[in-house]
Short mmCIF file of C-alpha atoms and ligand atoms in Angstrom, two decimals:
data_model
loop_
_atom_site.label_atom_id
_atom_site.label_comp_id
_atom_site.label_asym_id
_atom_site.label_seq_id
_atom_site.Cartn_x
_atom_site.Cartn_y
_atom_site.Cartn_z
CA UNK A 86 128.59 89.57 -327.16
CA UNK A 87 129.15 87.95 -323.78
CA UNK A 88 127.68 89.44 -320.65
CA UNK A 89 130.22 91.14 -318.34
CA UNK A 90 128.86 89.14 -315.41
CA UNK A 91 131.14 90.41 -312.63
CA UNK A 92 130.07 94.00 -313.36
CA UNK A 93 126.43 93.15 -312.61
CA UNK A 94 124.78 94.08 -309.32
CA UNK A 95 123.28 91.25 -307.31
CA UNK A 96 119.81 92.35 -308.38
CA UNK A 97 120.75 92.49 -312.07
CA UNK A 98 122.25 89.05 -311.82
CA UNK A 99 119.04 87.65 -310.31
CA UNK A 100 116.98 89.32 -313.03
CA UNK A 101 119.22 88.03 -315.79
CA UNK A 102 119.05 84.48 -314.44
CA UNK A 103 115.27 84.75 -314.10
CA UNK A 104 115.13 85.43 -317.84
CA UNK A 105 116.22 81.83 -318.37
CA UNK A 106 114.11 80.50 -315.53
CA UNK A 107 116.81 80.01 -312.91
CA UNK A 108 115.72 80.55 -309.29
CA UNK A 109 116.84 83.60 -307.36
CA UNK A 110 119.18 81.72 -305.03
CA UNK A 111 121.36 80.79 -308.01
CA UNK A 112 122.05 84.50 -308.39
CA UNK A 113 123.20 84.67 -304.77
CA UNK A 114 125.45 81.68 -305.26
CA UNK A 115 127.04 83.11 -308.40
CA UNK A 116 127.47 86.53 -306.78
CA UNK A 117 129.36 84.89 -303.90
CA UNK A 118 131.54 82.87 -306.25
CA UNK A 119 132.46 85.98 -308.18
CA UNK A 120 132.96 88.45 -305.34
CA UNK A 121 133.74 86.43 -302.23
CA UNK A 122 135.60 83.46 -303.69
CA UNK A 123 136.97 85.60 -306.55
CA UNK A 124 136.41 82.79 -309.02
CA UNK A 125 137.90 83.28 -312.46
CA UNK A 126 136.07 80.42 -314.17
CA UNK A 127 132.57 78.99 -314.12
CA UNK A 128 134.04 75.50 -313.61
CA UNK A 129 134.98 76.48 -310.07
CA UNK A 130 131.32 77.04 -309.23
CA UNK A 131 130.82 73.47 -308.13
CA UNK A 132 127.46 73.92 -306.39
CA UNK A 133 125.83 74.95 -309.70
CA UNK A 134 124.34 72.29 -311.99
CA UNK A 135 126.52 71.42 -314.95
CA UNK A 136 123.89 72.65 -317.42
CA UNK A 137 123.93 76.09 -315.82
CA UNK A 138 127.73 76.23 -315.80
CA UNK A 139 127.75 75.38 -319.50
CA UNK A 140 125.18 78.05 -320.20
CA UNK A 141 127.22 80.62 -318.26
CA UNK A 142 130.36 79.69 -320.19
CA UNK A 143 128.51 80.25 -323.45
CA UNK A 144 126.91 83.56 -322.52
CA UNK A 145 129.08 85.33 -319.94
CA UNK A 146 132.68 86.31 -319.23
CA UNK A 147 134.61 87.27 -316.06
CA UNK A 148 137.18 89.57 -317.74
CA UNK A 149 140.54 88.51 -316.36
CA UNK A 150 143.67 90.64 -316.59
CA UNK A 151 146.96 89.15 -317.81
CA UNK A 152 150.20 90.04 -316.04
CA UNK A 153 152.63 91.30 -318.70
CA UNK A 154 155.39 92.59 -316.50
CA UNK A 155 156.20 92.80 -312.81
CA UNK A 156 158.63 94.98 -310.91
CA UNK A 157 159.38 94.41 -307.24
CA UNK A 158 161.22 97.00 -305.19
CA UNK A 159 164.28 95.68 -303.41
CA UNK A 160 163.97 98.59 -301.00
CA UNK A 161 160.50 97.94 -299.58
CA UNK A 162 158.77 95.15 -301.53
CA UNK A 163 156.41 97.48 -303.40
CA UNK A 164 155.13 95.67 -306.49
CA UNK A 165 154.13 97.23 -309.72
CA UNK A 166 152.30 95.25 -312.39
CA UNK A 167 151.68 95.99 -316.03
CA UNK A 168 148.36 94.32 -316.85
CA UNK A 169 146.59 93.62 -320.11
CA UNK A 170 142.83 93.54 -320.62
CA UNK A 171 141.18 90.91 -322.85
CA UNK A 172 141.13 93.40 -325.72
CA UNK A 173 144.80 94.35 -325.39
CA UNK A 174 144.71 97.59 -323.32
CA UNK A 175 147.58 98.13 -320.91
CA UNK A 176 147.09 99.37 -317.35
CA UNK A 177 149.21 99.63 -314.22
CA UNK A 178 148.50 98.56 -310.66
CA UNK A 179 150.72 98.97 -307.61
CA UNK A 180 150.70 97.06 -304.32
CA UNK A 181 152.29 98.65 -301.26
CA UNK A 182 152.84 97.17 -297.83
CA UNK A 183 152.17 99.47 -294.88
CA UNK A 184 152.13 98.70 -291.15
CA UNK A 185 148.35 98.46 -291.32
CA UNK A 186 148.31 96.04 -294.27
CA UNK A 187 148.33 95.93 -298.05
CA UNK A 188 147.26 98.93 -300.10
CA UNK A 189 146.44 98.64 -303.81
CA UNK A 190 146.69 101.65 -306.11
CA UNK A 191 144.46 100.90 -309.08
CA UNK A 192 143.69 102.41 -312.49
CA UNK A 193 140.21 103.52 -313.54
CA UNK A 194 140.87 104.04 -317.27
CA UNK A 195 143.34 102.84 -319.89
CA UNK A 196 145.03 106.14 -320.62
CA UNK A 197 143.54 109.49 -319.64
CA UNK A 198 142.24 112.56 -321.43
CA UNK A 199 142.85 115.17 -318.73
CA UNK A 200 146.28 116.15 -320.05
CA UNK A 201 148.05 117.19 -316.81
CA UNK A 202 151.46 118.37 -317.98
CA UNK A 203 153.49 116.45 -315.38
CA UNK A 204 151.67 113.13 -315.69
CA UNK A 205 152.89 110.15 -317.75
CA UNK A 206 149.36 108.75 -318.12
CA UNK A 207 148.25 111.76 -320.14
CA UNK A 208 150.74 111.09 -322.92
CA UNK A 209 148.74 108.85 -325.26
CA UNK A 210 145.29 110.19 -324.40
CA UNK A 211 142.34 108.04 -323.39
CA UNK A 212 142.08 104.50 -324.77
CA UNK A 213 138.92 103.43 -322.94
CA UNK A 214 137.13 103.29 -319.62
CA UNK A 215 137.75 100.24 -317.44
CA UNK A 216 134.72 98.17 -316.47
CA UNK A 217 133.79 97.55 -312.81
CA UNK A 218 134.88 93.94 -313.29
CA UNK A 219 138.33 95.00 -314.48
CA UNK A 220 138.76 97.39 -311.56
CA UNK A 221 137.75 94.60 -309.14
CA UNK A 222 140.25 92.28 -310.79
CA UNK A 223 143.07 94.77 -310.10
CA UNK A 224 142.38 94.15 -306.39
CA UNK A 225 141.44 90.46 -306.52
CA UNK A 226 144.53 89.51 -308.50
CA UNK A 227 146.77 90.61 -305.65
CA UNK A 228 144.60 88.91 -303.03
CA UNK A 229 144.68 85.60 -304.91
CA UNK A 230 148.47 85.82 -305.21
CA UNK A 231 149.28 86.97 -301.68
CA UNK A 232 146.59 84.86 -299.99
CA UNK A 233 145.99 87.91 -297.84
CA UNK A 234 143.30 90.59 -298.08
CA UNK A 235 144.08 94.02 -299.46
CA UNK A 236 143.11 96.38 -296.64
CA UNK A 237 143.09 99.70 -298.56
CA UNK A 238 142.28 100.63 -302.13
CA UNK A 239 143.21 103.97 -303.66
CA UNK A 240 141.96 104.91 -307.11
CA UNK A 241 145.06 106.89 -307.97
CA UNK A 242 146.50 104.91 -310.85
CA UNK A 243 146.04 105.73 -314.53
CA UNK A 244 142.90 107.62 -315.49
CA UNK A 245 140.42 110.09 -314.07
CA UNK A 246 137.86 108.13 -312.02
CA UNK A 247 135.19 110.84 -312.30
CA UNK A 248 135.52 110.69 -316.11
CA UNK A 249 134.31 107.07 -315.72
CA UNK A 250 131.73 107.92 -313.07
CA UNK A 251 129.09 105.23 -313.57
CA UNK A 252 131.57 102.36 -313.70
CA UNK A 253 133.37 103.80 -310.69
CA UNK A 254 130.18 103.93 -308.63
CA UNK A 255 129.27 100.40 -309.60
CA UNK A 256 132.80 99.23 -308.74
CA UNK A 257 132.58 100.89 -305.31
CA UNK A 258 129.21 99.37 -304.55
CA UNK A 259 130.41 95.88 -305.59
CA UNK A 260 133.68 96.15 -303.66
CA UNK A 261 131.86 97.18 -300.47
CA UNK A 262 128.88 94.81 -300.87
CA UNK A 263 128.22 92.85 -297.67
CA UNK A 264 127.69 89.60 -299.53
CA UNK A 265 130.65 90.20 -301.78
CA UNK A 266 134.16 91.48 -301.05
CA UNK A 267 132.80 93.65 -298.21
CA UNK A 268 135.71 96.11 -298.04
CA UNK A 269 135.03 99.01 -295.64
CA UNK A 270 134.19 102.20 -297.54
CA UNK A 271 136.49 104.19 -295.25
CA UNK A 272 139.37 102.08 -296.53
CA UNK A 273 138.86 103.40 -300.05
CA UNK A 274 140.07 106.72 -301.51
CA UNK A 275 139.07 108.19 -304.86
CA UNK A 276 141.35 110.86 -306.34
CA UNK A 277 140.08 113.40 -308.89
CA UNK A 278 141.75 116.13 -310.91
CA UNK A 279 138.79 118.37 -310.08
CA UNK A 280 135.67 117.69 -312.18
CA UNK A 281 133.54 120.02 -310.04
CA UNK A 282 130.04 118.79 -310.98
CA UNK A 283 131.08 115.19 -310.29
CA UNK A 284 132.47 116.18 -306.87
CA UNK A 285 128.97 117.44 -306.07
CA UNK A 286 127.35 114.23 -307.36
CA UNK A 287 129.82 112.17 -305.34
CA UNK A 288 128.92 114.14 -302.20
CA UNK A 289 125.25 113.38 -302.84
CA UNK A 290 125.88 109.61 -303.04
CA UNK A 291 126.11 109.45 -299.24
CA UNK A 292 129.14 107.14 -299.18
CA UNK A 293 131.84 106.87 -296.52
CA UNK A 294 134.52 106.63 -299.25
CA UNK A 295 137.36 109.20 -298.93
CA UNK A 296 137.92 111.84 -301.56
CA UNK A 297 141.21 113.44 -302.62
CA UNK A 298 141.34 116.42 -304.98
CA UNK A 299 144.47 117.19 -307.02
CA UNK A 300 144.99 120.89 -306.55
CA UNK A 301 148.68 121.51 -307.35
CA UNK A 302 148.31 125.30 -307.41
CA UNK A 303 146.33 127.85 -305.43
CA UNK A 304 145.91 130.35 -308.25
CA UNK A 305 143.92 129.84 -311.42
CA UNK A 306 146.64 130.88 -313.90
CA UNK A 307 149.27 128.56 -312.45
CA UNK A 308 146.80 125.72 -312.14
CA UNK A 309 145.75 126.09 -315.76
CA UNK A 310 149.37 125.83 -316.79
CA UNK A 311 149.80 122.53 -314.92
CA UNK A 312 146.31 121.09 -315.44
CA UNK A 313 144.27 121.96 -318.56
CA UNK A 314 141.13 120.74 -316.75
CA UNK A 315 141.25 124.04 -314.82
CA UNK A 316 140.03 125.77 -318.00
CA UNK A 317 136.75 123.86 -317.84
CA UNK A 318 136.41 124.02 -314.05
CA UNK A 319 138.14 127.14 -312.73
CA UNK A 320 139.42 127.30 -309.19
CA UNK A 321 136.46 129.20 -307.64
CA UNK A 322 134.02 126.65 -309.07
CA UNK A 323 136.22 123.77 -307.87
CA UNK A 324 136.53 125.20 -304.36
CA UNK A 325 132.76 125.72 -304.14
CA UNK A 326 132.27 122.06 -305.04
CA UNK A 327 134.85 121.03 -302.40
CA UNK A 328 133.10 123.10 -299.73
CA UNK A 329 129.79 121.53 -300.78
CA UNK A 330 131.36 118.05 -300.41
CA UNK A 331 132.66 118.80 -296.90
CA UNK A 332 129.37 120.29 -295.76
CA UNK A 333 127.24 117.55 -297.24
CA UNK A 334 129.34 114.58 -296.08
CA UNK A 335 130.90 116.00 -292.96
CA UNK A 336 134.10 114.31 -294.07
CA UNK A 337 137.63 115.65 -294.23
CA UNK A 338 138.85 116.26 -297.75
CA UNK A 339 142.42 115.61 -298.87
CA UNK A 340 144.10 118.01 -301.29
CA UNK A 341 147.02 116.64 -303.25
CA UNK A 342 149.69 119.14 -304.11
CA UNK A 343 152.60 118.02 -306.30
CA UNK A 344 155.57 120.23 -305.58
CA UNK A 345 157.40 121.43 -308.69
CA UNK A 346 160.63 123.36 -308.30
CA UNK A 347 160.22 127.00 -309.25
CA UNK A 348 156.53 126.58 -310.17
CA UNK A 349 154.47 126.16 -307.02
CA UNK A 350 156.96 125.68 -304.18
CA UNK A 351 157.64 129.24 -303.01
CA UNK A 352 156.58 130.73 -299.70
CA UNK A 353 154.30 133.00 -301.66
CA UNK A 354 152.65 129.89 -303.16
CA UNK A 355 152.24 128.39 -299.70
CA UNK A 356 150.65 131.65 -298.46
CA UNK A 357 148.18 131.53 -301.36
CA UNK A 358 147.40 127.92 -300.49
CA UNK A 359 146.85 128.80 -296.85
CA UNK A 360 144.41 131.58 -297.67
CA UNK A 361 142.56 129.28 -300.09
CA UNK A 362 142.18 126.43 -297.57
CA UNK A 363 141.96 128.27 -294.26
CA UNK A 364 139.01 127.07 -292.19
CA UNK A 365 138.22 124.07 -294.38
CA UNK A 366 138.06 120.58 -292.92
CA UNK A 367 140.98 119.33 -295.00
CA UNK A 368 144.43 117.84 -295.11
CA UNK A 369 147.19 118.49 -297.65
CA UNK A 370 149.26 115.67 -299.12
CA UNK A 371 152.45 117.05 -300.65
CA UNK A 372 153.91 114.97 -303.49
CA UNK A 373 157.43 115.86 -304.66
CA UNK A 374 156.98 115.73 -308.45
CA UNK A 375 158.37 112.80 -310.42
CA UNK A 376 159.93 113.95 -313.62
CA UNK A 377 158.26 111.56 -316.07
CA UNK A 378 157.14 113.66 -319.01
CA UNK A 379 160.33 115.29 -320.25
CA UNK A 380 158.58 118.42 -319.05
CA UNK A 381 161.75 119.48 -317.28
CA UNK A 382 159.83 119.64 -314.00
CA UNK A 383 162.04 118.94 -311.04
CA UNK A 384 161.24 118.31 -307.44
CA UNK A 385 162.34 120.94 -304.92
CA UNK A 386 165.11 120.17 -302.43
CA UNK A 387 164.31 118.56 -299.07
CA UNK A 388 164.55 121.86 -297.21
CA UNK A 389 162.11 123.63 -299.50
CA UNK A 390 159.66 120.75 -299.14
CA UNK A 391 159.99 120.81 -295.36
CA UNK A 392 159.57 124.61 -295.24
CA UNK A 393 156.44 124.38 -297.41
CA UNK A 394 154.97 121.73 -295.13
CA UNK A 395 155.86 123.69 -292.01
CA UNK A 396 154.25 126.88 -293.24
CA UNK A 397 150.97 125.01 -293.78
CA UNK A 398 151.14 123.35 -290.38
CA UNK A 399 151.98 126.63 -288.66
CA UNK A 400 148.80 128.03 -290.19
CA UNK A 401 146.80 125.11 -288.74
CA UNK A 402 146.49 123.12 -291.96
CA UNK A 403 147.59 119.50 -291.47
CA UNK A 404 150.11 118.57 -294.16
CA UNK A 405 152.09 115.42 -294.88
CA UNK A 406 154.74 114.63 -297.47
CA UNK A 407 153.85 111.49 -299.42
CA UNK A 408 156.06 108.66 -298.32
CA UNK A 409 157.90 107.30 -301.29
CA UNK A 410 157.59 103.59 -301.77
CA UNK A 411 159.40 101.62 -304.44
CA UNK A 412 161.92 104.34 -305.34
CA UNK A 413 164.05 101.84 -307.27
CA UNK A 414 161.17 100.71 -309.50
CA UNK A 415 159.77 104.17 -310.07
CA UNK A 416 156.47 103.05 -308.61
CA UNK A 417 154.87 106.37 -309.32
CA UNK A 418 152.89 107.55 -312.21
CA UNK A 419 152.36 105.40 -315.27
CA UNK A 420 155.90 104.90 -316.36
CA UNK A 421 155.75 101.18 -317.16
CA UNK A 422 152.78 101.68 -319.42
CA UNK A 423 154.24 104.76 -321.06
CA UNK A 424 157.38 102.85 -321.94
CA UNK A 425 155.40 99.85 -323.16
CA UNK A 426 153.16 101.76 -325.50
CA UNK A 427 156.22 102.69 -327.54
CA UNK A 428 158.02 99.33 -327.48
CA UNK A 429 156.90 96.43 -329.64
CA UNK A 430 158.10 93.28 -327.92
CA UNK A 431 156.78 92.08 -324.57
CA UNK A 432 158.21 89.98 -321.77
CA UNK A 433 155.49 87.52 -320.85
CA UNK A 434 155.19 86.17 -317.35
CA UNK A 435 154.99 82.41 -317.19
N1 LIG B 1806 143.12 111.48 -312.14
C1 LIG B 1806 143.28 111.42 -310.71
C2 LIG B 1806 144.24 110.33 -310.27
C3 LIG B 1806 145.59 110.57 -310.83
S1 LIG B 1806 147.09 110.08 -310.09
C4 LIG B 1806 143.77 112.76 -310.19
O1 LIG B 1806 144.14 113.61 -311.00
O2 LIG B 1806 143.73 112.99 -308.98
C5 LIG B 1806 147.16 110.54 -308.43
C6 LIG B 1806 147.96 111.78 -308.10
O3 LIG B 1806 149.30 111.76 -308.61
C7 LIG B 1806 147.32 113.04 -308.62
O4 LIG B 1806 147.34 114.02 -307.62
C8 LIG B 1806 148.23 113.43 -309.75
O5 LIG B 1806 148.13 114.79 -310.06
C9 LIG B 1806 149.58 113.03 -309.19
N2 LIG B 1806 150.64 112.88 -310.19
C10 LIG B 1806 150.55 112.43 -311.46
N3 LIG B 1806 151.74 112.46 -312.07
C11 LIG B 1806 152.62 112.92 -311.16
C12 LIG B 1806 154.03 113.16 -311.18
N4 LIG B 1806 154.76 112.95 -312.27
N5 LIG B 1806 154.59 113.63 -310.05
C13 LIG B 1806 153.85 113.84 -308.93
N6 LIG B 1806 152.54 113.63 -308.85
C14 LIG B 1806 151.92 113.17 -309.95
#
């Protein structure tokens, strides 16, 4: 089997090359080709001897992603891509343009096994974890196309990043590597459904990467109904892990809260949320739910959303409503992939 060369750390690359008697500086050169130049073939690596390029072609692969489908929003230019891995897995990636630059929302797994009832990605279960190289490619592919750097990366696409913890950590360290892509850690946000022990491990990593936790309900029973993961990691355990994260990192934590009409949008629900979060260094991101799972979940009306937000702010908890980009292409939440996994034919991009 070929070596997944772009998933290797700089040190691993040097060690691997040493095993066939190549000097250390060749490792540095290849690392720069892969991560700074974003090369997709060994032929591009023109400062390497031909014999080495041939050897690399025979033993290693860079794991490209093929674009299967593209949707571009007429409203705001948001782009959503359906991508295929070399072994035929489908994933989604979204590119959004903000005032501060381009933001890529990337997937960490093909499918997901967390089973949140409102989420389209949960439908077919987990297919497999994405490799660090594939996650990097989700970012690099846009940069190659747009000839402009992506300034922010959010790991909020398909999958649960903390269920693919080792590959995620490797991806983060490669993406932020000074001699590689060198993206600022503070420009990256990881979103988790609440795997409490992994939140603690993440806090211990000592990174400047932002963390968002999908809460969606402030009481255990309601949360269990929306997110089965709450059975394994009940709310008190999750909140302890969140407090540990804030204390250990001294960073502000974001809680995501998808508003579902009649489920978690009442004033009583907002009071429960306030008493849960009071005094924590946090911010709440309210997401009006997208009805994608035939669950019958609907988003509340504008006034209810505004009242919910205001009650949090009045209690001193900063709260924003997620700005909706790409409304005409349904940019949110795994819908392209969900549709594709049940259709047979594909529209190939040329
Ligand atoms: N597994 C990670 C990333 C998932 S997607 C996590 O759970 O955080 C990012 C956010 O979108 C999560 O907060 C998720 O709960 C939310 N989400 C998923 N489907 C949604 C939908 N149909 N409507 C609104 N929010 C949704």
